[in-house]
């Protein structure tokens, strides 16, 4: 499990650890890890040129001491001092090791830099970057950037952006991931994140991301004496004569093999097409979970109402999200994208895209159920729980019908016995992993994602 903590949590843990260590020891640990990450990126040290952008906080101190390690490995190190107050001990040590330091308005020492180290602002900084820092970055456009802890200029606890900020190729963080590493839009600015363990004792996280071992542990598996009913039955009410493909794709996701049976209830003509494509699918009857809404058009409200008397968990998707208040407080998974969530909350889509973590939490509180906010980094929010973020997937997954497959997949996991929180998290992870597997680096369509799920599950459980 990747766990992310807030600035307050990290600072408290750092203070507790520093009380047990010699002065400066924690910064030296961070600097050593940072320096070796830079060396890995460079592929060696001798003769390379590294520029440190140094602000007034501890991140600037980390950068300066990392510069000392780099200089001792044969790297030509220069520091641009972006504040009148920088870490004095780190600056003196860098100069003693042969590094140079100057203000950014002084002439450079000559030659192009191989890497820029962003030590401008610490995790307590607020966006955006100051004008002088933004100008320094602009002058270095095209040079790979390694950010210290988090890219300067992002909001660390929300993952939000507000103006000028660093866009890193690599971020070297210490002790734990921060929210901005995992949540868009700031996650896009973090690049590849490298975690350096500095020995922090941390509380429960604010955010977490499932990894393959976590998904394997949560996956429902048939017992030796299992039969189709004990493995769970998922019902699908989706599609219409206008949008029959939505029914086929929702059923394809539900029929991935994680539940014992799939029932389809809908228009007779659509049901015939479903059974032709999926002969194992049967008709109406008792279920352990429902999937409602994809392609349902003006029948969505009636279809959702028809499921509620069953008292089983329900996945509410697409057209049915307009009626999500009907499942408020019930075991359910709401699966909006940014535009749908904006409509549900009465805000603008751009607001949701700029603040996805905030609005996922708002929706979970408002509807008192589980919310799966789809996006490049899908978020699963439930009141009182750490938000889960999905890090699997490929940009090729942004394709018509992929959300229908996801809804069916989550429904199958619900029917198999997972809680809404776990079903949404595991389903989203499998969906992204299946898309990556099916695409092989190229385009993918929704039906291929559904077909790839069993292979992903097999790899996890073998």
Short mmCIF file of N, CA and C in Angstrom, two decimals, residues 288-386:
data_model
loop_
_atom_site.label_atom_id
_atom_site.label_comp_id
_atom_site.label_asym_id
_atom_site.label_seq_id
_atom_site.Cartn_x
_atom_site.Cartn_y
_atom_site.Cartn_z
N UNK A 288 -27.29 -10.26 -5.43
CA UNK A 288 -26.59 -9.69 -4.27
C UNK A 288 -26.11 -8.26 -4.51
N UNK A 289 -26.20 -7.78 -5.76
CA UNK A 289 -25.84 -6.40 -6.08
C UNK A 289 -26.45 -6.04 -7.43
N UNK A 290 -26.70 -4.74 -7.63
CA UNK A 290 -27.23 -4.25 -8.90
C UNK A 290 -26.27 -3.24 -9.51
N UNK A 291 -26.26 -3.20 -10.84
CA UNK A 291 -25.56 -2.16 -11.60
C UNK A 291 -26.62 -1.44 -12.42
N UNK A 292 -26.72 -0.11 -12.24
CA UNK A 292 -27.83 0.64 -12.81
C UNK A 292 -27.32 1.86 -13.56
N UNK A 293 -27.89 2.14 -14.74
CA UNK A 293 -27.78 3.48 -15.28
C UNK A 293 -27.10 3.68 -16.61
N UNK A 294 -26.12 2.87 -16.97
CA UNK A 294 -25.39 3.13 -18.22
C UNK A 294 -26.32 3.02 -19.42
N UNK A 295 -26.44 4.08 -20.19
CA UNK A 295 -27.27 4.06 -21.39
C UNK A 295 -28.75 3.91 -21.13
N UNK A 296 -29.19 4.18 -19.90
CA UNK A 296 -30.59 3.95 -19.55
C UNK A 296 -31.52 5.06 -19.99
N UNK A 297 -30.94 6.22 -20.34
CA UNK A 297 -31.72 7.35 -20.83
C UNK A 297 -32.85 7.70 -19.87
N UNK A 298 -34.08 7.85 -20.39
CA UNK A 298 -35.17 8.31 -19.53
C UNK A 298 -35.78 7.20 -18.68
N UNK A 299 -35.24 5.98 -18.75
CA UNK A 299 -35.74 4.90 -17.89
C UNK A 299 -34.92 4.76 -16.61
N UNK A 300 -33.88 5.58 -16.46
CA UNK A 300 -32.94 5.39 -15.35
C UNK A 300 -33.61 5.49 -13.99
N UNK A 301 -34.50 6.48 -13.81
CA UNK A 301 -35.13 6.65 -12.50
C UNK A 301 -35.97 5.44 -12.15
N UNK A 302 -36.75 4.95 -13.09
CA UNK A 302 -37.59 3.78 -12.81
C UNK A 302 -36.74 2.54 -12.55
N UNK A 303 -35.67 2.38 -13.29
CA UNK A 303 -34.81 1.22 -13.08
C UNK A 303 -34.16 1.27 -11.70
N UNK A 304 -33.73 2.46 -11.29
CA UNK A 304 -33.12 2.58 -9.97
C UNK A 304 -34.14 2.31 -8.88
N UNK A 305 -35.32 2.85 -9.03
CA UNK A 305 -36.37 2.64 -8.04
C UNK A 305 -36.71 1.15 -7.91
N UNK A 306 -36.68 0.43 -9.02
CA UNK A 306 -37.04 -0.99 -9.02
C UNK A 306 -36.04 -1.84 -8.25
N UNK A 307 -34.84 -1.34 -8.06
CA UNK A 307 -33.83 -2.13 -7.35
C UNK A 307 -33.84 -1.93 -5.85
N UNK A 308 -34.40 -0.83 -5.37
CA UNK A 308 -34.19 -0.45 -3.99
C UNK A 308 -34.86 -1.38 -3.00
N UNK A 309 -35.99 -1.98 -3.37
CA UNK A 309 -36.68 -2.88 -2.45
C UNK A 309 -35.87 -4.14 -2.16
N UNK A 310 -34.91 -4.47 -3.04
CA UNK A 310 -34.08 -5.66 -2.81
C UNK A 310 -33.15 -5.48 -1.62
N UNK A 311 -32.82 -4.23 -1.28
CA UNK A 311 -31.97 -3.98 -0.13
C UNK A 311 -30.53 -4.44 -0.31
N UNK A 312 -30.07 -4.53 -1.55
CA UNK A 312 -28.69 -4.96 -1.82
C UNK A 312 -27.89 -3.76 -2.30
N UNK A 313 -26.56 -3.82 -2.22
CA UNK A 313 -25.74 -2.71 -2.71
C UNK A 313 -25.96 -2.47 -4.20
N UNK A 314 -25.75 -1.23 -4.61
CA UNK A 314 -26.03 -0.86 -5.99
C UNK A 314 -24.93 0.05 -6.52
N UNK A 315 -24.52 -0.17 -7.77
CA UNK A 315 -23.62 0.73 -8.49
C UNK A 315 -24.49 1.67 -9.30
N UNK A 316 -24.35 2.95 -9.08
CA UNK A 316 -25.16 3.96 -9.75
C UNK A 316 -24.26 4.70 -10.73
N UNK A 317 -24.58 4.58 -12.02
CA UNK A 317 -23.70 5.12 -13.05
C UNK A 317 -24.50 5.94 -14.04
N UNK A 318 -23.80 6.81 -14.75
CA UNK A 318 -24.30 7.51 -15.94
C UNK A 318 -25.66 8.17 -15.69
N UNK A 319 -26.69 7.78 -16.47
CA UNK A 319 -27.99 8.45 -16.39
C UNK A 319 -28.62 8.35 -15.01
N UNK A 320 -28.34 7.28 -14.28
CA UNK A 320 -28.94 7.11 -12.96
C UNK A 320 -28.35 8.07 -11.93
N UNK A 321 -27.20 8.66 -12.22
CA UNK A 321 -26.60 9.59 -11.26
C UNK A 321 -27.47 10.82 -11.03
N UNK A 322 -28.32 11.17 -11.98
CA UNK A 322 -29.24 12.28 -11.78
C UNK A 322 -30.21 12.01 -10.63
N UNK A 323 -30.35 10.75 -10.27
CA UNK A 323 -31.29 10.35 -9.22
C UNK A 323 -30.55 9.73 -8.03
N UNK A 324 -29.28 10.09 -7.86
CA UNK A 324 -28.46 9.47 -6.82
C UNK A 324 -28.97 9.75 -5.41
N UNK A 325 -29.77 10.79 -5.24
CA UNK A 325 -30.32 11.06 -3.92
C UNK A 325 -31.19 9.90 -3.44
N UNK A 326 -31.67 9.06 -4.34
CA UNK A 326 -32.50 7.92 -3.97
C UNK A 326 -31.71 6.87 -3.18
N UNK A 327 -30.38 6.85 -3.34
CA UNK A 327 -29.57 5.87 -2.61
C UNK A 327 -28.75 6.52 -1.50
N UNK A 328 -29.01 7.79 -1.21
CA UNK A 328 -28.25 8.47 -0.16
C UNK A 328 -28.35 7.70 1.16
N UNK A 329 -27.22 7.45 1.76
CA UNK A 329 -27.19 6.72 3.03
C UNK A 329 -27.26 5.22 2.90
N UNK A 330 -27.41 4.70 1.68
CA UNK A 330 -27.48 3.25 1.46
C UNK A 330 -26.11 2.72 1.02
N UNK A 331 -25.88 1.40 1.12
CA UNK A 331 -24.65 0.83 0.56
C UNK A 331 -24.67 0.95 -0.96
N UNK A 332 -23.82 1.79 -1.50
CA UNK A 332 -23.83 2.05 -2.93
C UNK A 332 -22.48 2.58 -3.36
N UNK A 333 -22.24 2.52 -4.66
CA UNK A 333 -21.07 3.14 -5.27
C UNK A 333 -21.58 4.06 -6.38
N UNK A 334 -21.36 5.35 -6.23
CA UNK A 334 -21.68 6.31 -7.27
C UNK A 334 -20.43 6.49 -8.14
N UNK A 335 -20.58 6.44 -9.47
CA UNK A 335 -19.41 6.42 -10.34
C UNK A 335 -19.41 7.57 -11.35
N UNK A 336 -19.40 8.81 -10.90
CA UNK A 336 -19.42 9.93 -11.85
C UNK A 336 -18.03 10.25 -12.41
N UNK A 337 -18.01 10.85 -13.62
CA UNK A 337 -16.83 11.56 -14.05
C UNK A 337 -17.00 13.02 -13.63
N UNK A 338 -16.02 13.85 -13.95
CA UNK A 338 -16.03 15.22 -13.43
C UNK A 338 -17.29 15.98 -13.83
N UNK A 339 -17.72 15.83 -15.07
CA UNK A 339 -18.91 16.54 -15.51
C UNK A 339 -20.16 16.10 -14.78
N UNK A 340 -20.29 14.79 -14.57
CA UNK A 340 -21.46 14.27 -13.85
C UNK A 340 -21.44 14.71 -12.40
N UNK A 341 -20.27 14.69 -11.77
CA UNK A 341 -20.20 15.11 -10.37
C UNK A 341 -20.51 16.60 -10.25
N UNK A 342 -20.06 17.39 -11.22
CA UNK A 342 -20.39 18.81 -11.20
C UNK A 342 -21.90 19.02 -11.22
N UNK A 343 -22.61 18.26 -12.06
CA UNK A 343 -24.06 18.37 -12.09
C UNK A 343 -24.71 17.94 -10.79
N UNK A 344 -24.17 16.90 -10.16
CA UNK A 344 -24.72 16.41 -8.90
C UNK A 344 -24.56 17.43 -7.78
N UNK A 345 -23.46 18.19 -7.81
CA UNK A 345 -23.16 19.12 -6.72
C UNK A 345 -23.49 20.57 -7.06
N UNK A 346 -23.91 20.83 -8.31
CA UNK A 346 -24.27 22.17 -8.70
C UNK A 346 -23.08 23.11 -8.82
N UNK A 347 -21.96 22.59 -9.32
CA UNK A 347 -20.77 23.41 -9.54
C UNK A 347 -20.33 23.26 -10.99
N UNK A 348 -19.31 24.00 -11.38
CA UNK A 348 -18.80 23.93 -12.74
C UNK A 348 -17.83 22.76 -12.89
N UNK A 349 -17.86 22.14 -14.06
CA UNK A 349 -16.95 21.00 -14.30
C UNK A 349 -15.49 21.37 -14.07
N UNK A 350 -15.09 22.57 -14.48
CA UNK A 350 -13.70 22.98 -14.32
C UNK A 350 -13.30 23.04 -12.84
N UNK A 351 -14.26 23.37 -11.98
CA UNK A 351 -13.96 23.37 -10.54
C UNK A 351 -13.64 21.96 -10.06
N UNK A 352 -14.40 20.98 -10.51
CA UNK A 352 -14.16 19.59 -10.12
C UNK A 352 -12.82 19.12 -10.64
N UNK A 353 -12.50 19.47 -11.87
CA UNK A 353 -11.22 19.05 -12.46
C UNK A 353 -10.05 19.70 -11.75
N UNK A 354 -10.23 20.91 -11.24
CA UNK A 354 -9.15 21.60 -10.53
C UNK A 354 -9.01 21.12 -9.09
N UNK A 355 -10.12 20.60 -8.51
CA UNK A 355 -10.12 20.21 -7.09
C UNK A 355 -10.80 18.85 -6.90
N UNK A 356 -10.32 17.82 -7.58
CA UNK A 356 -11.03 16.53 -7.52
C UNK A 356 -11.10 15.93 -6.13
N UNK A 357 -10.03 16.02 -5.36
CA UNK A 357 -10.04 15.45 -4.02
C UNK A 357 -11.08 16.14 -3.15
N UNK A 358 -11.12 17.43 -3.21
CA UNK A 358 -12.10 18.19 -2.43
C UNK A 358 -13.52 17.77 -2.77
N UNK A 359 -13.84 17.72 -4.05
CA UNK A 359 -15.23 17.45 -4.44
C UNK A 359 -15.60 15.98 -4.28
N UNK A 360 -14.65 15.08 -4.38
CA UNK A 360 -14.96 13.67 -4.08
C UNK A 360 -15.36 13.53 -2.62
N UNK A 361 -14.65 14.21 -1.74
CA UNK A 361 -15.00 14.18 -0.30
C UNK A 361 -16.34 14.86 -0.04
N UNK A 362 -16.58 15.97 -0.71
CA UNK A 362 -17.86 16.67 -0.55
C UNK A 362 -19.01 15.76 -0.95
N UNK A 363 -18.86 15.08 -2.07
CA UNK A 363 -19.93 14.20 -2.56
C UNK A 363 -20.15 13.02 -1.62
N UNK A 364 -19.06 12.43 -1.10
CA UNK A 364 -19.21 11.31 -0.17
C UNK A 364 -19.96 11.73 1.07
N UNK A 365 -19.70 12.94 1.55
CA UNK A 365 -20.42 13.45 2.72
C UNK A 365 -21.88 13.77 2.37
N UNK A 366 -22.08 14.37 1.21
CA UNK A 366 -23.43 14.80 0.83
C UNK A 366 -24.36 13.61 0.61
N UNK A 367 -23.85 12.55 -0.02
CA UNK A 367 -24.68 11.39 -0.36
C UNK A 367 -24.55 10.26 0.66
N UNK A 368 -23.64 10.41 1.61
CA UNK A 368 -23.45 9.45 2.71
C UNK A 368 -23.24 8.03 2.17
N UNK A 369 -22.47 7.93 1.13
CA UNK A 369 -22.17 6.64 0.53
C UNK A 369 -20.81 6.73 -0.16
N UNK A 370 -20.44 5.70 -0.89
CA UNK A 370 -19.13 5.65 -1.53
C UNK A 370 -19.19 6.32 -2.90
N UNK A 371 -18.21 7.17 -3.16
CA UNK A 371 -18.14 7.90 -4.43
C UNK A 371 -16.84 7.53 -5.13
N UNK A 372 -16.96 7.07 -6.38
CA UNK A 372 -15.82 6.77 -7.24
C UNK A 372 -15.79 7.85 -8.31
N UNK A 373 -14.86 8.79 -8.17
CA UNK A 373 -14.73 9.88 -9.13
C UNK A 373 -13.72 9.48 -10.20
N UNK A 374 -14.22 9.24 -11.42
CA UNK A 374 -13.37 8.74 -12.49
C UNK A 374 -12.47 9.84 -13.03
N UNK A 375 -11.26 9.46 -13.40
CA UNK A 375 -10.31 10.39 -13.99
C UNK A 375 -8.98 9.70 -14.21
N UNK A 376 -7.97 10.47 -14.61
CA UNK A 376 -6.64 9.88 -14.79
C UNK A 376 -6.19 9.22 -13.50
N UNK A 377 -6.42 9.86 -12.38
CA UNK A 377 -6.21 9.29 -11.06
C UNK A 377 -7.59 9.20 -10.38
N UNK A 378 -8.24 8.07 -10.58
CA UNK A 378 -9.58 7.87 -10.01
C UNK A 378 -9.51 7.88 -8.50
N UNK A 379 -10.50 8.52 -7.87
CA UNK A 379 -10.56 8.64 -6.41
C UNK A 379 -11.77 7.89 -5.88
N UNK A 380 -11.58 7.19 -4.77
CA UNK A 380 -12.68 6.51 -4.08
C UNK A 380 -12.78 7.12 -2.69
N UNK A 381 -13.91 7.77 -2.44
CA UNK A 381 -14.10 8.49 -1.17
C UNK A 381 -15.29 7.92 -0.42
N UNK A 382 -15.12 7.79 0.88
CA UNK A 382 -16.20 7.37 1.78
C UNK A 382 -15.95 8.07 3.10
N UNK A 383 -16.98 8.63 3.69
CA UNK A 383 -16.83 9.39 4.93
C UNK A 383 -16.15 8.54 6.00
N UNK A 384 -15.16 9.13 6.67
CA UNK A 384 -14.47 8.44 7.76
C UNK A 384 -13.37 7.51 7.32
N UNK A 385 -13.11 7.42 6.02
CA UNK A 385 -12.06 6.54 5.50
C UNK A 385 -11.03 7.36 4.74
N UNK A 386 -9.80 6.83 4.66
CA UNK A 386 -8.81 7.44 3.79
C UNK A 386 -9.28 7.36 2.34
#
